[in-house]
Amino acid sequence: QVQLVESGGGLGQAGGSLRLSCAASGRTFTRSIMGWFRQAPGKEREFVAAISWRGSTYYADSVKGRFTISRDNAKNTVYLQMNSLKPEDTAVYYCAVDTVSYRMIATSGDEYNYWGQGTQVTVSS
């Protein structure tokens, strides 16, 4: 069965950095869109970043210039490098996969059919 396991979350300092990883197992996602979403307490899930199988990237305006998404297909893993952290980045971060290879990068979670369990990121001020 397919599993997506996030890691790298924890406590970060404002202005500091964290690197999240999401390792997939059960199948390969070479020709899939891989993305990151986050959800803060009392708020709806929001799109953070995504990367296509060809390497095209898209970022939410709130993280553009600070976060970088990348993937290592040999490891079946997607990463989120988070720099210049802000307290408002505090949330549970989820990785997700959209297996429709021909689709443009989607910012709606409805388009993603596999999800990780989430990892907590807390940024102190």
Short mmCIF file of N, CA, C and O in Angstrom, two decimals:
data_model
loop_
_atom_site.label_atom_id
_atom_site.label_comp_id
_atom_site.label_asym_id
_atom_site.label_seq_id
_atom_site.Cartn_x
_atom_site.Cartn_y
_atom_site.Cartn_z
N GLN A 1 0.82 -1.17 0.00
CA GLN A 1 0.00 0.00 0.00
C GLN A 1 0.87 1.25 0.00
O GLN A 1 2.00 1.22 0.45
N VAL A 2 0.30 2.34 -0.47
CA VAL A 2 1.03 3.59 -0.57
C VAL A 2 1.10 4.27 0.79
O VAL A 2 0.11 4.35 1.52
N GLN A 3 2.28 4.76 1.11
CA GLN A 3 2.48 5.54 2.32
C GLN A 3 3.33 6.76 2.01
O GLN A 3 4.30 6.68 1.26
N LEU A 4 2.97 7.89 2.60
CA LEU A 4 3.76 9.10 2.54
C LEU A 4 4.08 9.48 3.98
O LEU A 4 3.17 9.66 4.78
N VAL A 5 5.36 9.60 4.30
CA VAL A 5 5.78 9.86 5.66
C VAL A 5 6.60 11.14 5.71
O VAL A 5 7.69 11.19 5.15
N GLU A 6 6.07 12.16 6.40
CA GLU A 6 6.77 13.42 6.55
C GLU A 6 7.74 13.35 7.74
O GLU A 6 7.50 12.64 8.71
N SER A 7 8.79 14.12 7.65
CA SER A 7 9.73 14.25 8.75
C SER A 7 10.40 15.61 8.66
O SER A 7 10.32 16.30 7.65
N GLY A 8 11.08 16.00 9.73
CA GLY A 8 11.81 17.25 9.75
C GLY A 8 11.11 18.39 10.46
O GLY A 8 11.69 19.47 10.61
N GLY A 9 9.88 18.16 10.88
CA GLY A 9 9.16 19.20 11.60
C GLY A 9 9.69 19.35 13.01
O GLY A 9 10.54 18.60 13.47
N GLY A 10 9.16 20.35 13.69
CA GLY A 10 9.59 20.61 15.05
C GLY A 10 9.52 22.09 15.35
O GLY A 10 8.73 22.82 14.77
N LEU A 11 10.36 22.51 16.27
CA LEU A 11 10.39 23.90 16.71
C LEU A 11 11.46 24.67 15.96
O LEU A 11 12.63 24.27 15.93
N GLY A 12 11.06 25.76 15.37
CA GLY A 12 11.99 26.64 14.68
C GLY A 12 11.93 28.04 15.25
O GLY A 12 10.97 28.43 15.90
N GLN A 13 12.98 28.80 15.00
CA GLN A 13 13.05 30.19 15.43
C GLN A 13 12.68 31.11 14.29
O GLN A 13 12.96 30.82 13.13
N ALA A 14 12.02 32.21 14.62
CA ALA A 14 11.73 33.21 13.60
C ALA A 14 13.03 33.64 12.93
O ALA A 14 14.01 33.95 13.60
N GLY A 15 13.02 33.64 11.61
CA GLY A 15 14.21 33.96 10.85
C GLY A 15 15.10 32.77 10.58
O GLY A 15 16.06 32.88 9.80
N GLY A 16 14.79 31.64 11.20
CA GLY A 16 15.59 30.44 11.02
C GLY A 16 15.09 29.57 9.90
O GLY A 16 14.28 30.00 9.07
N SER A 17 15.55 28.32 9.89
CA SER A 17 15.24 27.41 8.80
C SER A 17 14.88 26.02 9.31
O SER A 17 15.34 25.59 10.36
N LEU A 18 14.06 25.35 8.54
CA LEU A 18 13.74 23.94 8.73
C LEU A 18 13.65 23.29 7.36
O LEU A 18 13.31 23.96 6.39
N ARG A 19 13.92 22.01 7.31
CA ARG A 19 13.79 21.27 6.07
C ARG A 19 12.88 20.07 6.29
O ARG A 19 13.19 19.19 7.09
N LEU A 20 11.77 20.05 5.59
CA LEU A 20 10.83 18.94 5.68
C LEU A 20 11.10 17.94 4.56
O LEU A 20 11.46 18.31 3.45
N SER A 21 10.91 16.68 4.88
CA SER A 21 11.05 15.61 3.90
C SER A 21 9.78 14.78 3.88
O SER A 21 9.09 14.66 4.89
N CYS A 22 9.47 14.22 2.75
CA CYS A 22 8.33 13.32 2.61
C CYS A 22 8.77 12.15 1.75
O CYS A 22 9.01 12.31 0.55
N ALA A 23 8.88 11.00 2.37
CA ALA A 23 9.29 9.79 1.67
C ALA A 23 8.09 8.93 1.33
O ALA A 23 7.27 8.64 2.20
N ALA A 24 7.99 8.55 0.08
CA ALA A 24 6.88 7.73 -0.38
C ALA A 24 7.31 6.28 -0.53
O ALA A 24 8.46 5.98 -0.88
N SER A 25 6.39 5.38 -0.27
CA SER A 25 6.63 3.96 -0.45
C SER A 25 5.37 3.31 -1.00
O SER A 25 4.29 3.88 -0.94
N GLY A 26 5.52 2.12 -1.52
CA GLY A 26 4.39 1.40 -2.08
C GLY A 26 4.24 1.56 -3.57
O GLY A 26 3.67 0.69 -4.24
N ARG A 27 4.72 2.65 -4.11
CA ARG A 27 4.76 2.92 -5.53
C ARG A 27 5.66 4.10 -5.78
O ARG A 27 5.95 4.88 -4.86
N THR A 28 6.10 4.25 -7.00
CA THR A 28 6.92 5.39 -7.37
C THR A 28 6.05 6.49 -7.93
O THR A 28 4.98 6.24 -8.49
N PHE A 29 6.52 7.73 -7.79
CA PHE A 29 5.75 8.89 -8.25
C PHE A 29 6.57 9.74 -9.20
O PHE A 29 6.52 10.97 -9.16
N THR A 30 7.32 9.09 -10.07
CA THR A 30 8.20 9.79 -10.99
C THR A 30 7.44 10.79 -11.86
O THR A 30 7.90 11.91 -12.06
N ARG A 31 6.29 10.40 -12.36
CA ARG A 31 5.50 11.27 -13.22
C ARG A 31 4.25 11.78 -12.50
O ARG A 31 3.15 11.74 -13.04
N SER A 32 4.46 12.26 -11.29
CA SER A 32 3.38 12.80 -10.50
C SER A 32 3.75 14.17 -9.97
O SER A 32 4.92 14.51 -9.85
N ILE A 33 2.74 14.96 -9.68
CA ILE A 33 2.93 16.23 -9.00
C ILE A 33 3.02 15.95 -7.51
O ILE A 33 2.19 15.23 -6.95
N MET A 34 4.00 16.53 -6.86
CA MET A 34 4.16 16.37 -5.42
C MET A 34 4.08 17.76 -4.79
O MET A 34 4.68 18.70 -5.29
N GLY A 35 3.33 17.86 -3.71
CA GLY A 35 3.12 19.16 -3.12
C GLY A 35 3.09 19.16 -1.61
O GLY A 35 3.12 18.10 -0.96
N TRP A 36 3.05 20.36 -1.06
CA TRP A 36 2.95 20.57 0.37
C TRP A 36 1.77 21.49 0.67
O TRP A 36 1.56 22.50 -0.01
N PHE A 37 1.02 21.12 1.69
CA PHE A 37 -0.07 21.92 2.22
C PHE A 37 0.16 22.12 3.71
O PHE A 37 0.95 21.40 4.32
N ARG A 38 -0.54 23.07 4.28
CA ARG A 38 -0.44 23.26 5.72
C ARG A 38 -1.80 23.67 6.28
O ARG A 38 -2.64 24.22 5.58
N GLN A 39 -1.98 23.39 7.56
CA GLN A 39 -3.21 23.74 8.23
C GLN A 39 -2.91 24.19 9.65
O GLN A 39 -2.36 23.44 10.45
N ALA A 40 -3.26 25.43 9.94
CA ALA A 40 -3.10 25.99 11.27
C ALA A 40 -4.37 25.75 12.07
O ALA A 40 -5.45 25.58 11.50
N PRO A 41 -4.27 25.73 13.40
CA PRO A 41 -5.45 25.51 14.23
C PRO A 41 -6.56 26.52 13.93
O PRO A 41 -6.31 27.73 13.87
N GLY A 42 -7.77 26.02 13.72
CA GLY A 42 -8.90 26.88 13.45
C GLY A 42 -8.97 27.44 12.05
O GLY A 42 -9.87 28.22 11.74
N LYS A 43 -8.04 27.05 11.19
CA LYS A 43 -8.03 27.54 9.82
C LYS A 43 -8.13 26.38 8.84
O LYS A 43 -7.85 25.23 9.16
N GLU A 44 -8.52 26.71 7.63
CA GLU A 44 -8.64 25.68 6.60
C GLU A 44 -7.27 25.36 6.02
O GLU A 44 -6.33 26.14 6.10
N ARG A 45 -7.18 24.18 5.43
CA ARG A 45 -5.95 23.76 4.79
C ARG A 45 -5.62 24.69 3.62
O ARG A 45 -6.49 25.09 2.86
N GLU A 46 -4.35 25.04 3.49
CA GLU A 46 -3.93 25.91 2.41
C GLU A 46 -2.74 25.34 1.65
O GLU A 46 -1.90 24.64 2.21
N PHE A 47 -2.68 25.69 0.40
CA PHE A 47 -1.59 25.26 -0.46
C PHE A 47 -0.32 26.01 -0.10
O PHE A 47 -0.35 27.21 0.19
N VAL A 48 0.81 25.31 -0.15
CA VAL A 48 2.10 25.91 0.13
C VAL A 48 2.99 25.92 -1.11
O VAL A 48 3.45 26.97 -1.55
N ALA A 49 3.23 24.75 -1.68
CA ALA A 49 4.12 24.64 -2.83
C ALA A 49 3.91 23.30 -3.51
O ALA A 49 3.43 22.35 -2.90
N ALA A 50 4.28 23.22 -4.78
CA ALA A 50 4.17 21.96 -5.52
C ALA A 50 5.23 21.92 -6.61
O ALA A 50 5.73 22.96 -7.06
N ILE A 51 5.57 20.71 -7.03
CA ILE A 51 6.56 20.51 -8.08
C ILE A 51 6.09 19.41 -9.00
O ILE A 51 5.61 18.37 -8.56
N SER A 52 6.20 19.65 -10.30
CA SER A 52 5.79 18.65 -11.28
C SER A 52 6.89 17.63 -11.50
O SER A 52 8.01 17.78 -11.01
N TRP A 53 6.57 16.61 -12.27
CA TRP A 53 7.57 15.57 -12.54
C TRP A 53 8.71 16.09 -13.40
O TRP A 53 9.79 15.50 -13.41
N ARG A 54 8.48 17.18 -14.11
CA ARG A 54 9.52 17.79 -14.92
C ARG A 54 10.30 18.86 -14.15
O ARG A 54 11.26 19.42 -14.69
N GLY A 55 9.89 19.16 -12.93
CA GLY A 55 10.61 20.11 -12.12
C GLY A 55 10.02 21.50 -12.06
O GLY A 55 10.61 22.38 -11.42
N SER A 56 8.90 21.74 -12.72
CA SER A 56 8.24 23.04 -12.62
C SER A 56 7.71 23.23 -11.22
O SER A 56 7.19 22.29 -10.62
N THR A 57 7.83 24.43 -10.69
CA THR A 57 7.41 24.70 -9.32
C THR A 57 6.40 25.82 -9.26
O THR A 57 6.33 26.68 -10.14
N TYR A 58 5.62 25.81 -8.19
CA TYR A 58 4.64 26.85 -7.94
C TYR A 58 4.54 27.05 -6.44
O TYR A 58 4.52 26.08 -5.68
N TYR A 59 4.48 28.31 -6.01
CA TYR A 59 4.45 28.64 -4.59
C TYR A 59 3.30 29.56 -4.26
O TYR A 59 2.92 30.42 -5.06
N ALA A 60 2.77 29.39 -3.06
CA ALA A 60 1.83 30.36 -2.54
C ALA A 60 2.56 31.68 -2.32
O ALA A 60 3.75 31.70 -1.99
N ASP A 61 1.85 32.79 -2.50
CA ASP A 61 2.47 34.10 -2.35
C ASP A 61 3.08 34.28 -0.95
O ASP A 61 4.09 34.97 -0.79
N SER A 62 2.47 33.67 0.04
CA SER A 62 2.91 33.84 1.41
C SER A 62 4.29 33.23 1.69
O SER A 62 4.93 33.60 2.67
N VAL A 63 4.73 32.30 0.84
CA VAL A 63 6.01 31.63 1.08
C VAL A 63 7.01 31.85 -0.05
O VAL A 63 8.18 31.47 0.09
N LYS A 64 6.58 32.46 -1.12
CA LYS A 64 7.45 32.66 -2.27
C LYS A 64 8.67 33.49 -1.88
O LYS A 64 8.56 34.52 -1.23
N GLY A 65 9.83 33.01 -2.28
CA GLY A 65 11.08 33.68 -1.94
C GLY A 65 11.68 33.19 -0.63
O GLY A 65 12.85 33.49 -0.35
N ARG A 66 10.91 32.47 0.16
CA ARG A 66 11.39 31.94 1.43
C ARG A 66 11.50 30.42 1.43
O ARG A 66 12.42 29.85 2.00
N PHE A 67 10.54 29.76 0.80
CA PHE A 67 10.51 28.29 0.76
C PHE A 67 10.94 27.79 -0.61
O PHE A 67 10.68 28.43 -1.63
N THR A 68 11.55 26.63 -0.64
CA THR A 68 11.95 25.99 -1.88
C THR A 68 11.54 24.52 -1.86
O THR A 68 11.89 23.80 -0.94
N ILE A 69 10.79 24.11 -2.87
CA ILE A 69 10.40 22.71 -2.98
C ILE A 69 11.33 22.02 -3.98
O ILE A 69 11.75 22.61 -4.97
N SER A 70 11.67 20.78 -3.69
CA SER A 70 12.51 20.00 -4.58
C SER A 70 12.12 18.54 -4.46
O SER A 70 11.39 18.15 -3.55
N ARG A 71 12.62 17.73 -5.38
CA ARG A 71 12.31 16.30 -5.32
C ARG A 71 13.51 15.49 -5.75
O ARG A 71 14.35 15.94 -6.54
N ASP A 72 13.59 14.29 -5.24
CA ASP A 72 14.61 13.33 -5.59
C ASP A 72 13.88 12.06 -6.00
O ASP A 72 13.45 11.29 -5.15
N ASN A 73 13.73 11.88 -7.30
CA ASN A 73 12.96 10.74 -7.78
C ASN A 73 13.63 9.40 -7.46
O ASN A 73 12.95 8.39 -7.30
N ALA A 74 14.95 9.39 -7.37
CA ALA A 74 15.66 8.16 -7.02
C ALA A 74 15.29 7.70 -5.62
O ALA A 74 15.29 6.51 -5.33
N LYS A 75 14.98 8.66 -4.75
CA LYS A 75 14.59 8.35 -3.38
C LYS A 75 13.08 8.41 -3.17
O LYS A 75 12.60 8.16 -2.07
N ASN A 76 12.36 8.76 -4.24
CA ASN A 76 10.90 8.86 -4.16
C ASN A 76 10.50 9.81 -3.02
O ASN A 76 9.60 9.53 -2.23
N THR A 77 11.18 10.95 -2.99
CA THR A 77 11.06 11.87 -1.87
C THR A 77 10.90 13.32 -2.35
O THR A 77 11.52 13.71 -3.34
N VAL A 78 10.08 14.07 -1.65
CA VAL A 78 9.93 15.50 -1.91
C VAL A 78 10.35 16.26 -0.66
O VAL A 78 10.14 15.79 0.47
N TYR A 79 10.96 17.42 -0.86
CA TYR A 79 11.48 18.22 0.24
C TYR A 79 10.87 19.61 0.22
O TYR A 79 10.44 20.12 -0.81
N LEU A 80 10.86 20.23 1.38
CA LEU A 80 10.48 21.63 1.49
C LEU A 80 11.50 22.33 2.37
O LEU A 80 11.52 22.11 3.59
N GLN A 81 12.36 23.12 1.75
CA GLN A 81 13.32 23.93 2.49
C GLN A 81 12.64 25.22 2.91
O GLN A 81 12.19 25.99 2.06
N MET A 82 12.56 25.45 4.20
CA MET A 82 11.85 26.60 4.75
C MET A 82 12.86 27.55 5.38
O MET A 82 13.44 27.24 6.42
N ASN A 83 13.06 28.69 4.75
CA ASN A 83 13.97 29.71 5.26
C ASN A 83 13.19 30.93 5.70
O ASN A 83 12.03 31.11 5.34
N SER A 84 13.85 31.78 6.45
CA SER A 84 13.24 33.02 6.94
C SER A 84 11.88 32.75 7.58
O SER A 84 10.89 33.41 7.28
N LEU A 85 11.85 31.79 8.47
CA LEU A 85 10.60 31.38 9.09
C LEU A 85 9.94 32.52 9.85
O LEU A 85 10.61 33.36 10.45
N LYS A 86 8.61 32.50 9.81
CA LYS A 86 7.80 33.46 10.53
C LYS A 86 6.85 32.72 11.46
O LYS A 86 6.49 31.58 11.19
N PRO A 87 6.42 33.35 12.55
CA PRO A 87 5.46 32.69 13.44
C PRO A 87 4.20 32.23 12.73
O PRO A 87 3.63 31.20 13.09
N GLU A 88 3.77 32.95 11.71
CA GLU A 88 2.58 32.57 10.97
C GLU A 88 2.77 31.33 10.10
O GLU A 88 1.82 30.84 9.50
N ASP A 89 4.00 30.83 10.03
CA ASP A 89 4.25 29.56 9.35
C ASP A 89 3.89 28.36 10.22
O ASP A 89 3.91 27.22 9.76
N THR A 90 3.57 28.61 11.48
CA THR A 90 3.20 27.55 12.39
C THR A 90 1.94 26.83 11.90
O THR A 90 0.91 27.45 11.67
N ALA A 91 2.05 25.52 11.72
CA ALA A 91 0.95 24.72 11.19
C ALA A 91 1.38 23.26 11.14
O ALA A 91 2.55 22.93 11.34
N VAL A 92 0.42 22.40 10.86
CA VAL A 92 0.73 21.02 10.50
C VAL A 92 0.94 21.00 9.00
O VAL A 92 0.09 21.46 8.24
N TYR A 93 2.07 20.47 8.58
CA TYR A 93 2.41 20.43 7.17
C TYR A 93 2.20 19.02 6.62
O TYR A 93 2.64 18.04 7.22
N TYR A 94 1.52 18.95 5.50
CA TYR A 94 1.21 17.68 4.85
C TYR A 94 1.83 17.62 3.46
O TYR A 94 1.76 18.59 2.71
N CYS A 95 2.40 16.49 3.13
CA CYS A 95 2.79 16.29 1.74
C CYS A 95 1.68 15.53 1.03
O CYS A 95 0.91 14.79 1.66
N ALA A 96 1.59 15.72 -0.26
CA ALA A 96 0.53 15.11 -1.03
C ALA A 96 1.00 14.85 -2.46
O ALA A 96 1.93 15.49 -2.95
N VAL A 97 0.33 13.91 -3.12
CA VAL A 97 0.69 13.53 -4.48
C VAL A 97 -0.53 13.56 -5.38
O VAL A 97 -1.59 13.04 -5.02
N ASP A 98 -0.37 14.17 -6.54
CA ASP A 98 -1.37 14.16 -7.60
C ASP A 98 -0.81 13.27 -8.69
O ASP A 98 0.18 13.63 -9.34
N THR A 99 -1.43 12.12 -8.92
CA THR A 99 -0.88 11.13 -9.84
C THR A 99 -1.24 11.37 -11.31
O THR A 99 -0.79 10.63 -12.17
N VAL A 100 -2.01 12.41 -11.61
CA VAL A 100 -2.37 12.71 -12.99
C VAL A 100 -1.22 13.47 -13.62
O VAL A 100 -1.04 14.67 -13.38
N SER A 101 -0.45 12.79 -14.45
CA SER A 101 0.80 13.33 -14.96
C SER A 101 0.65 14.51 -15.91
O SER A 101 1.54 15.36 -15.99
N TYR A 102 -0.46 14.58 -16.64
CA TYR A 102 -0.64 15.61 -17.64
C TYR A 102 -1.20 16.91 -17.07
O TYR A 102 -1.23 17.92 -17.76
N ARG A 103 -1.62 16.89 -15.83
CA ARG A 103 -2.27 18.05 -15.24
C ARG A 103 -1.27 19.15 -14.91
O ARG A 103 -0.13 18.89 -14.51
N MET A 104 -1.71 20.38 -15.05
CA MET A 104 -0.94 21.51 -14.56
C MET A 104 -0.94 21.45 -13.04
O MET A 104 -1.83 20.86 -12.43
N ILE A 105 0.05 22.07 -12.42
CA ILE A 105 0.12 22.07 -10.96
C ILE A 105 -1.15 22.65 -10.37
O ILE A 105 -1.59 23.73 -10.75
N ALA A 106 -1.74 21.90 -9.46
CA ALA A 106 -2.99 22.30 -8.83
C ALA A 106 -2.74 22.81 -7.42
O ALA A 106 -1.89 22.28 -6.69
N THR A 107 -3.47 23.84 -7.04
CA THR A 107 -3.37 24.39 -5.69
C THR A 107 -4.50 23.94 -4.79
O THR A 107 -4.50 24.25 -3.60
N SER A 108 -5.45 23.21 -5.35
CA SER A 108 -6.55 22.67 -4.58
C SER A 108 -6.20 21.27 -4.08
O SER A 108 -5.75 20.43 -4.84
N GLY A 109 -6.43 21.04 -2.80
CA GLY A 109 -6.16 19.73 -2.24
C GLY A 109 -7.04 18.64 -2.82
O GLY A 109 -6.69 17.46 -2.74
N ASP A 110 -8.14 19.03 -3.44
CA ASP A 110 -9.05 18.05 -4.04
C ASP A 110 -8.39 17.28 -5.18
O ASP A 110 -8.84 16.19 -5.52
N GLU A 111 -7.35 17.83 -5.76
CA GLU A 111 -6.69 17.20 -6.90
C GLU A 111 -5.63 16.18 -6.48
O GLU A 111 -5.09 15.47 -7.32
N TYR A 112 -5.33 16.12 -5.22
CA TYR A 112 -4.29 15.22 -4.72
C TYR A 112 -4.91 13.98 -4.11
O TYR A 112 -5.82 14.08 -3.26
N ASN A 113 -4.43 12.83 -4.50
CA ASN A 113 -5.08 11.59 -4.09
C ASN A 113 -4.31 10.77 -3.06
O ASN A 113 -4.81 9.74 -2.60
N TYR A 114 -3.10 11.19 -2.69
CA TYR A 114 -2.37 10.55 -1.60
C TYR A 114 -1.86 11.61 -0.66
O TYR A 114 -1.37 12.65 -1.09
N TRP A 115 -1.95 11.33 0.64
CA TRP A 115 -1.58 12.30 1.67
C TRP A 115 -0.77 11.65 2.77
O TRP A 115 -0.99 10.48 3.12
N GLY A 116 0.17 12.40 3.31
CA GLY A 116 0.90 11.97 4.48
C GLY A 116 0.13 12.27 5.74
O GLY A 116 -0.95 12.87 5.72
N GLN A 117 0.69 11.86 6.87
CA GLN A 117 0.01 12.04 8.15
C GLN A 117 0.21 13.43 8.74
O GLN A 117 -0.50 13.81 9.67
N GLY A 118 1.15 14.17 8.21
CA GLY A 118 1.41 15.52 8.67
C GLY A 118 2.53 15.59 9.68
O GLY A 118 2.78 14.65 10.44
N THR A 119 3.22 16.71 9.70
CA THR A 119 4.26 16.97 10.69
C THR A 119 4.09 18.39 11.21
O THR A 119 3.87 19.32 10.45
N GLN A 120 4.19 18.54 12.52
CA GLN A 120 3.97 19.83 13.16
C GLN A 120 5.19 20.71 13.01
O GLN A 120 6.32 20.29 13.28
N VAL A 121 4.96 21.94 12.58
CA VAL A 121 5.99 22.97 12.54
C VAL A 121 5.54 24.11 13.44
O VAL A 121 4.46 24.67 13.24
N THR A 122 6.36 24.45 14.41
CA THR A 122 6.06 25.54 15.31
C THR A 122 7.21 26.55 15.26
O THR A 122 8.36 26.18 15.48
N VAL A 123 6.87 27.79 14.96
CA VAL A 123 7.88 28.83 14.85
C VAL A 123 7.68 29.83 15.98
O VAL A 123 6.62 30.45 16.10
N SER A 124 8.68 29.97 16.81
CA SER A 124 8.61 30.88 17.94
C SER A 124 9.11 32.26 17.53
O SER A 124 9.93 32.40 16.62
N SER A 125 8.61 33.26 18.22
CA SER A 125 9.03 34.63 17.96
C SER A 125 10.03 35.11 18.99
O SER A 125 10.76 36.06 18.77
#
